[in-house]
Coordinates of C-alpha atoms in Angstrom, one line a residue:
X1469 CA 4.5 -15.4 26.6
X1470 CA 4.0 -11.7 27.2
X1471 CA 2.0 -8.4 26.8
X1472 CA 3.1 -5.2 24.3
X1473 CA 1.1 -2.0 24.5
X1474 CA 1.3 -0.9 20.4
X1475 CA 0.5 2.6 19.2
X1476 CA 0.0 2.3 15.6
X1477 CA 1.0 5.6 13.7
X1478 CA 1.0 5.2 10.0
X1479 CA -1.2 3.0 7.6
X1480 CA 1.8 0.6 7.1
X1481 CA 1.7 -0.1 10.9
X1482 CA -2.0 -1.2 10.6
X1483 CA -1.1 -3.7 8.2
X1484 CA 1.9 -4.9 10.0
X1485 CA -0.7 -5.8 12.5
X1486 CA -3.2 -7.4 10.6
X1487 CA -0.2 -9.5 9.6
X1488 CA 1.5 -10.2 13.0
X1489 CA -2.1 -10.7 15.3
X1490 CA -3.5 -14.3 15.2
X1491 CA -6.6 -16.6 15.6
X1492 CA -5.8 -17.4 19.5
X1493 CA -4.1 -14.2 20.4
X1494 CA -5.5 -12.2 23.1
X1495 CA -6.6 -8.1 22.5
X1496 CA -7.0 -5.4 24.8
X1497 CA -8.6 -1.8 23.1
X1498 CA -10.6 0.5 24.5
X1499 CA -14.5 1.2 22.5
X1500 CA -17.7 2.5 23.2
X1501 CA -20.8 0.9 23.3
X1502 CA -24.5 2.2 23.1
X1503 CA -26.6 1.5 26.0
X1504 CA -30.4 2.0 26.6
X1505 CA -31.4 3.2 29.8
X1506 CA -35.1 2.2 30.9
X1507 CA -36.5 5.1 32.9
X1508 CA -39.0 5.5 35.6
X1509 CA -42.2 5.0 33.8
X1510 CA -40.7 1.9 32.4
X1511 CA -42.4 2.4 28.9
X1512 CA -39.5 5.2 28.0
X1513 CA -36.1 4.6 27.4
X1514 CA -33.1 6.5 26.5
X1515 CA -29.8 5.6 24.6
X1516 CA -26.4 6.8 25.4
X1517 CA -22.6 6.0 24.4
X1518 CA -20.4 4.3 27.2
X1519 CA -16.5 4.0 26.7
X1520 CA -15.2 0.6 28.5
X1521 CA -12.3 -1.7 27.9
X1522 CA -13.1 -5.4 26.3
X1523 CA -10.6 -8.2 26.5
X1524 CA -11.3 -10.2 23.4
X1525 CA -9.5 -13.7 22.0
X1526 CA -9.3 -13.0 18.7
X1527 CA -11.0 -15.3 16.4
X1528 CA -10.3 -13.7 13.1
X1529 CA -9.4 -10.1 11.8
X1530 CA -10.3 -7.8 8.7
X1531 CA -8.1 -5.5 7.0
X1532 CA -9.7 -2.5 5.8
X1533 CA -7.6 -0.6 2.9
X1534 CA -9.8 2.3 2.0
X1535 CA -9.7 3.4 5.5
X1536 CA -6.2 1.7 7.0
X1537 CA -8.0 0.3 10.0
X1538 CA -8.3 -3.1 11.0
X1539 CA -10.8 -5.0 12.7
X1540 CA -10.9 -7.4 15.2
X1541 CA -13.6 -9.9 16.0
X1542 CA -13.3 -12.8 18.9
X1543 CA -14.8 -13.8 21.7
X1544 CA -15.0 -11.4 25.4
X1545 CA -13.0 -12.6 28.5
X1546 CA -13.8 -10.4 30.8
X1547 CA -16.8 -9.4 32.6
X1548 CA -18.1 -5.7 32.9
X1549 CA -21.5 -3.9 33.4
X1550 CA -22.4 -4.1 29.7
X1551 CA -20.8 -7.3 28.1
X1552 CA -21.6 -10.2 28.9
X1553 CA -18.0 -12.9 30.0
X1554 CA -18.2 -15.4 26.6
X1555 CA -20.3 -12.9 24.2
X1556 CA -18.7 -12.3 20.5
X1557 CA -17.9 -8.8 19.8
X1558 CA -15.3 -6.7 17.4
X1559 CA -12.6 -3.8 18.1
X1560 CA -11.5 -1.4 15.5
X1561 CA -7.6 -1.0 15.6
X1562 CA -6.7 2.5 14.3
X1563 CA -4.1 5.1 13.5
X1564 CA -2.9 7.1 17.2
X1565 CA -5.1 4.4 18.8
X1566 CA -3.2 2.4 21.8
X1567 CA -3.9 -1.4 22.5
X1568 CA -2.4 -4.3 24.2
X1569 CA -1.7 -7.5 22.2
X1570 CA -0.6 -10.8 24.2
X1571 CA 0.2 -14.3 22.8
X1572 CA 1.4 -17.0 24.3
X1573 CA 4.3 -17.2 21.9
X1574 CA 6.2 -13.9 20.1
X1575 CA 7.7 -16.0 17.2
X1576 CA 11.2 -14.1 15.8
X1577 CA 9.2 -12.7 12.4
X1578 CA 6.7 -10.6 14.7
X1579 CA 9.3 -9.1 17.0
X1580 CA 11.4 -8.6 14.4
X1581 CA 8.0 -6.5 12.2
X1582 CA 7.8 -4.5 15.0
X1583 CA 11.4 -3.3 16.0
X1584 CA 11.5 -2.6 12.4
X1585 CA 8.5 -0.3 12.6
X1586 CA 10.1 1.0 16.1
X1587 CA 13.1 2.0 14.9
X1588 CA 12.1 3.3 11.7
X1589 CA 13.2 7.0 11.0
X1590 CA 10.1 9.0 11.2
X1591 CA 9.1 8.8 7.6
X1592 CA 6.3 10.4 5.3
X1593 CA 2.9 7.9 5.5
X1594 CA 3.9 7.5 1.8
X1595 CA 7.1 7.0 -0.3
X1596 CA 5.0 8.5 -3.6
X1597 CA 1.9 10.5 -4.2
X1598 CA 0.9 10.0 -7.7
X1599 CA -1.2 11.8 -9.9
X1600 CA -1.6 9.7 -12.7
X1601 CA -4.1 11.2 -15.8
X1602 CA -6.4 8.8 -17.9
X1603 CA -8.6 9.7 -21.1
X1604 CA -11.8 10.7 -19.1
X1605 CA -10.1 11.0 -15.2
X1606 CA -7.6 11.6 -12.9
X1607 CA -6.5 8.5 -10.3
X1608 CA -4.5 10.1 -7.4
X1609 CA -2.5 7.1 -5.7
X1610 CA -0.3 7.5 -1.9
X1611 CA 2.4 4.4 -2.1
X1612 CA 4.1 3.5 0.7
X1613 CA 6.1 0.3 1.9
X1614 CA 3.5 -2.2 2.2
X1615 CA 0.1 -0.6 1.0
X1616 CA -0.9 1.1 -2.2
X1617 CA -3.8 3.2 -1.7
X1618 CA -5.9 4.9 -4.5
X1619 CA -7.5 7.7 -2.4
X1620 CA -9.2 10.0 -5.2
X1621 CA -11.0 9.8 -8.7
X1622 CA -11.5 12.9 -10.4
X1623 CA -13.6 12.7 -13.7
X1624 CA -14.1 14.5 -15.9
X1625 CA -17.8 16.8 -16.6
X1626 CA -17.7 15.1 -20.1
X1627 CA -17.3 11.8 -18.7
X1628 CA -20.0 12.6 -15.7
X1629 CA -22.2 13.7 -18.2
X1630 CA -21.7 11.4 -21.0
X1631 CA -21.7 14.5 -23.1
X1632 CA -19.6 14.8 -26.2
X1633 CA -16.3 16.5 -26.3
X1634 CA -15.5 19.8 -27.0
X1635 CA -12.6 20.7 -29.7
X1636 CA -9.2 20.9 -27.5
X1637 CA -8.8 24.3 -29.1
X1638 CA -12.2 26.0 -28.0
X1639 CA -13.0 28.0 -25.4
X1640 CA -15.9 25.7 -23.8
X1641 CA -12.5 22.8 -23.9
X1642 CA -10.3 25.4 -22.1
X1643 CA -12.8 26.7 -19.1
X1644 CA -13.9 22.3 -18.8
X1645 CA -10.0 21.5 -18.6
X1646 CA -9.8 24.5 -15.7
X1647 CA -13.0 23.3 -14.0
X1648 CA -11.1 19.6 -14.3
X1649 CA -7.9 20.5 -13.2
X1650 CA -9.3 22.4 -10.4
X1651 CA -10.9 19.4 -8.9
X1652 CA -7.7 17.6 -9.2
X1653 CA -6.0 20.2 -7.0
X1654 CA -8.6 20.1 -4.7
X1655 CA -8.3 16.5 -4.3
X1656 CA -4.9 16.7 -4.3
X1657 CA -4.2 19.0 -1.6
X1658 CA -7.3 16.9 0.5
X1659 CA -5.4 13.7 0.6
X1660 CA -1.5 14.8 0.3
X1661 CA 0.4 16.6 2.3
X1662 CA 3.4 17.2 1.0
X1663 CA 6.0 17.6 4.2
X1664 CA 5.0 14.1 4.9
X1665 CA 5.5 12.6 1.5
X1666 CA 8.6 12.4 0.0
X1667 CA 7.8 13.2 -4.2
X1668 CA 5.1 13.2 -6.1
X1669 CA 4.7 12.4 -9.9
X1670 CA 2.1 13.6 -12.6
X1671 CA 2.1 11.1 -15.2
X1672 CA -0.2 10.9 -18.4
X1673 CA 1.0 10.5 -21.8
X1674 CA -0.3 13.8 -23.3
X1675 CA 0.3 17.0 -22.4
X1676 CA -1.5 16.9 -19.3
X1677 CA 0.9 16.1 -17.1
X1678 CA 3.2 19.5 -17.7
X1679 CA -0.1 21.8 -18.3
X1680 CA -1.6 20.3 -14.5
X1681 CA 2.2 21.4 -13.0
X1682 CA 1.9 24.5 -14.1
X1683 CA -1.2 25.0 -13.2
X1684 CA -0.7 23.7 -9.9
X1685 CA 2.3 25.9 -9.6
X1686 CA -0.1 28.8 -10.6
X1687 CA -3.1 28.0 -7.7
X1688 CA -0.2 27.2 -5.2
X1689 CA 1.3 30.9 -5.9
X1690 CA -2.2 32.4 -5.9
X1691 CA -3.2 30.6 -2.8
X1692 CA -0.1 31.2 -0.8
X1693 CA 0.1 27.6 -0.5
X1694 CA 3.8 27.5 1.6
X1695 CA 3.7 23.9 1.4
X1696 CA 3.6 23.5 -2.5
X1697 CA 5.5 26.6 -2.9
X1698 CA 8.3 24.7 -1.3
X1699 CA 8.3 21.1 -2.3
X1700 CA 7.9 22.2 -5.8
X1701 CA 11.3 20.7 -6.7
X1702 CA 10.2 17.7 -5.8
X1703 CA 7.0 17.2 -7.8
X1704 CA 7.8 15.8 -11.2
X1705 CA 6.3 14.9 -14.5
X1706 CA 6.4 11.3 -16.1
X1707 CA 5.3 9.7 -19.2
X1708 CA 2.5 7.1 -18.5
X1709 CA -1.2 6.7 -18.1
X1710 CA -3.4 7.2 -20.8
X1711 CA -6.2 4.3 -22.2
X1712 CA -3.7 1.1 -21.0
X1713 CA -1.3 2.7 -18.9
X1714 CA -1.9 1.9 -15.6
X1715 CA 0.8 2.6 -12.2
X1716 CA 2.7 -0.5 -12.4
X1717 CA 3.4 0.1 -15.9
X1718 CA 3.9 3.9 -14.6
X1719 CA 6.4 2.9 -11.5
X1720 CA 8.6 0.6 -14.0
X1721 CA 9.2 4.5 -16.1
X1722 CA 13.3 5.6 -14.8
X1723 CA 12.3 8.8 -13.9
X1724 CA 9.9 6.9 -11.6
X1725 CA 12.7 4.4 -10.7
X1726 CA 15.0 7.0 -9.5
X1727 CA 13.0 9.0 -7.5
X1728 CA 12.1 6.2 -5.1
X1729 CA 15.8 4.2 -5.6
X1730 CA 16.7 4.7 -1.8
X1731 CA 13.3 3.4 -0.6
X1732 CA 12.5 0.0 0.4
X1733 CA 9.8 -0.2 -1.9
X1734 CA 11.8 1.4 -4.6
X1735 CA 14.4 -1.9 -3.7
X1736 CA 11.1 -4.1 -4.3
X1737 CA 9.9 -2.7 -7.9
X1738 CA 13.6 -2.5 -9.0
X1739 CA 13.8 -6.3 -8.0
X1740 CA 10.8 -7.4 -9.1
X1741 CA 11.3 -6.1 -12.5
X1742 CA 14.3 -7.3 -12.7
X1743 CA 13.3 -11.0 -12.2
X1744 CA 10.6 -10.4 -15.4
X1745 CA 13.1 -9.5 -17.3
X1746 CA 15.6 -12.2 -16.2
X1747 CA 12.4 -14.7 -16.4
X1748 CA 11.0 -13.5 -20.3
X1749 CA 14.2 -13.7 -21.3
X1750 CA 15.1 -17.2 -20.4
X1751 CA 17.8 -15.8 -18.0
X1752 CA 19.8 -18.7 -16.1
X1753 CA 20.2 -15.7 -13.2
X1754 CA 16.6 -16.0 -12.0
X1755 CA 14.1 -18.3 -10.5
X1756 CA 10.6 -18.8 -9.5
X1757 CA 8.3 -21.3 -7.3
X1758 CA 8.5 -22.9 -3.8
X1759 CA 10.8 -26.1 -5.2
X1760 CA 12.8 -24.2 -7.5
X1761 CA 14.4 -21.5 -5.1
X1762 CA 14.5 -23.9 -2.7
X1763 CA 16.9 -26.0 -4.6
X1764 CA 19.0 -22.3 -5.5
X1765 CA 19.1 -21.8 -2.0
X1766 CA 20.1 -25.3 -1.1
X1767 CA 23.3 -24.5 -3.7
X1768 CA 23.7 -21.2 -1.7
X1769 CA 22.8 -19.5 -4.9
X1770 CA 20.1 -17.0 -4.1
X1771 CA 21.7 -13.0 -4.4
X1772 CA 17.7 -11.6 -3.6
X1773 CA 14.9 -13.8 -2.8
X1774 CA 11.1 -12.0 -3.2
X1775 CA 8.6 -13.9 -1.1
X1776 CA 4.9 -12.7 -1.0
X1777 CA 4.1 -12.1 3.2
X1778 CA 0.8 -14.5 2.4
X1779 CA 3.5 -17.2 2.2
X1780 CA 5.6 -15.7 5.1
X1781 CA 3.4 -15.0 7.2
X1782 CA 0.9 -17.6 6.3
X1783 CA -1.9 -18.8 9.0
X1784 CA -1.0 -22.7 8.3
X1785 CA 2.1 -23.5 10.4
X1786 CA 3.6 -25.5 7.8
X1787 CA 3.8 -22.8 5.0
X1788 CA 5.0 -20.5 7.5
X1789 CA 8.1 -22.3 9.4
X1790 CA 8.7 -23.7 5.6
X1791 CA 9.0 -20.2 4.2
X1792 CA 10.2 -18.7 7.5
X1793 CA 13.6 -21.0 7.1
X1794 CA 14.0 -20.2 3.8
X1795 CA 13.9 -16.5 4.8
X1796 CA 16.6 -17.0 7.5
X1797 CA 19.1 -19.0 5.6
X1798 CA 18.9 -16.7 2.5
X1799 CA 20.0 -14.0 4.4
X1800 CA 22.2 -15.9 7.2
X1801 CA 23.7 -16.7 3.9
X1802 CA 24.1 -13.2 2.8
X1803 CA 21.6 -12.9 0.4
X1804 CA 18.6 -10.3 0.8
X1805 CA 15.1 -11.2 1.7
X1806 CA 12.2 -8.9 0.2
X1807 CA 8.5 -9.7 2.1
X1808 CA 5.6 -8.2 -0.8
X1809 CA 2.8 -7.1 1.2
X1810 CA -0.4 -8.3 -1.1
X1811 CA -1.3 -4.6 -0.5
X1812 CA 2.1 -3.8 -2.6
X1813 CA 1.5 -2.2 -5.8
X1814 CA 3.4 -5.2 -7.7
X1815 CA 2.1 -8.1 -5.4
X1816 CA 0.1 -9.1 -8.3
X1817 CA 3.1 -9.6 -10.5
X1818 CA 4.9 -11.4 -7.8
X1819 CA 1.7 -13.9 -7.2
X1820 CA 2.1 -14.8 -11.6
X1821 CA 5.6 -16.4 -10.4
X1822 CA 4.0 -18.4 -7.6
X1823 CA 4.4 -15.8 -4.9
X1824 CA 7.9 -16.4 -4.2
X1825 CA 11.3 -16.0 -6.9
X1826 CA 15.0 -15.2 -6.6
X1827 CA 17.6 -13.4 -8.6
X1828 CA 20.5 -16.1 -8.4
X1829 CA 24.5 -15.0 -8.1
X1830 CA 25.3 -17.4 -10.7
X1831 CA 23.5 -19.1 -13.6
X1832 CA 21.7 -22.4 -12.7
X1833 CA 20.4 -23.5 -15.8
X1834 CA 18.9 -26.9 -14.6
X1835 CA 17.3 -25.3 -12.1
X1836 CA 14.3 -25.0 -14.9
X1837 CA 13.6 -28.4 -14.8
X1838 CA 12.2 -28.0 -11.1
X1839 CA 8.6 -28.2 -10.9
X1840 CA 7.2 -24.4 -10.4
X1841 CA 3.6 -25.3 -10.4
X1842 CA 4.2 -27.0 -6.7
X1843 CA 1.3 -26.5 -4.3
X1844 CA 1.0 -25.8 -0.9

């Protein structure tokens, strides 16, 4: 039982939290309030904003991506002039926003998330800003650790308009493809800040991706933009995108692959894909489903187990002490324990194989007889 003040930072950190605070645990936050104020006359009344502190039990939360905040909803504890002791009310956790969280029992997996985020190096928000072209539009993603974020969508004026296109040679094409590229920029430089993130990759599998560099070289120069200027060396092109490209086929690319290969979530896509491949070909060096790996790990087989964190960190007990073992002896074991968030860019791929595979030091071919469509 105890209390932790928590200063969330980066989007990752919100997540953590939404992960790590409970049905029955117990939030402190500052928030404001309106209030209307009856006057004199009693037939007038005014409103005004109050800032006050709630206690809340916490009866169930809400992740929000777009804006990496997360919102708590439970039950107040405490009385003060404006809330009533027992009322229902919700708190907004956000970035640079300190709160206290208390539970009657810190369980090894929370303290653990959160001296991991402590004594992470201070690192960019994102691992990866991607700029990833399509036929009509332009996605621009920010990856980091646990959340993939798609934080702008530029289309094109033909695709606004529904117009028809212009020949690629014309003049009209050339000024539209500006006007386009312009608004990528814009939305670029909006939502990425380059000291922060570590590379960025223009993908699209025409020549878009090397004519948007140099042009973004161009507007950076023109602009005296330092921060481009600078980090140009670290802003690459990549082949991907187009009609049925999308970023996971994109982050599997090895230009792609090596840019993030001393990131965590580098280590996750690299694993991750490694297991598809190991699975579609028939591999005996890879396994999928609660049963399965439980039975490599039970042989003290398992070289890198993947585990989805709605298994890990589950809200039914059961799944989470069984999955929360199987963690700890995998890597008491020596092996390596990867936790998806579902907000991971490959969490969908991960969720086909059940939610939860290995990549095994030695073949088990029997191991395929285990039943993989086991249910919780």
């Amino acid at each position: 039982m105890g209390t932790m003040t928590i200063i969330p930072e980066e989007p990752d950190d919100i997540w953590i939290l939404y992960n790590i605070i409970n049905p029955g645990d117990y939030v402190t936050a500052d928030t404001s309030r309106k209030v209307h104020h009856q006057l004199n006359d009693a037939k007038t009344t005014t409103a005004s904003r109050v800032k006050l502190s709630i206690h809340l039990k916490v009866t169930c939360r809400d992740f929000h991506k777009d804006s990496s905040t997360l919102r708590i909803h439970g039950r107040n504890l405490e009385p003060n002039n404006y809330i009533a002791v027992g009322s229902f009310h919700t708190l907004t956790l956000e970035r640079n926003k300190p709160f206290e969280l208390h539970k009657k029992l810190w369980k090894d997996d929370v303290i653990e998330a959160l001296q991991e985020r402590e004594n992470h190096e201070a690192c960019p928000e994102a691992e990866l800003a991607v700029i990833l072209f399509q036929q009509d539009h332009a996605e621009i993603y920010l990856i980091g650790k646990g959340v993939t974020a798609m934080v702008s969508k530029v289309e094109t004026s033909s695709s606004r308009s529904g117009g028809r296109k212009s020949s690629s040679s014309s003049p009209s094409s050339s000024n539209s493809k500006n006007v386009f590229f312009r608004e990528v920029f814009t939305a670029f430089i909006k939502h990425v800040d380059l000291n922060k993130v570590k590379n960025t990759v223009i993908a699209s599998e025409d020549s878009k991706k090397d004519e948007f560099r140099r042009f973004m070289i161009s507007e950076a120069k023109r602009m005296k933009m330092r921060s481009i200027e600078e980090n140009i060396g670290r802003i690459v092109v990549a082949a991907g995108g187009g009609c049925n490209g999308d970023l996971k086929d994109l982050l599997g690319e090895g230009t792609v692959i090596n840019l993030m290969k001393d990131s965590k979530v580098g280590l996750q896509i690299r694993a991750l894909k490694k297991v598809w491949d190991m699975v579609s070909s028939d591999s005996d060096r890879a396994c999928y489903g609660p049963k399965s790996v439980e039975s490599a790990q039970e042989m003290g087989a398992i070289e890198t187990l993947l585990i989805s964190d709605e298994l890990y960190r589950s809200d039914e007990v059961a799944i989470r002490k069984r999955h929360g073992c199987l963690v700890k002896a995998v890597r008491e074991s020596g092996g390596d324990a990867l936790v998806y968030s579902s907000m991971h860019v490959m969490a969908e791929q991960l969720q086909q194989l059940t939610g939860i595979a290995a990549i095994l030091r030695f073949p088990l071919p029997a191991i395929d007889d285990e039943d993989n469509d086991d249910a919780y």
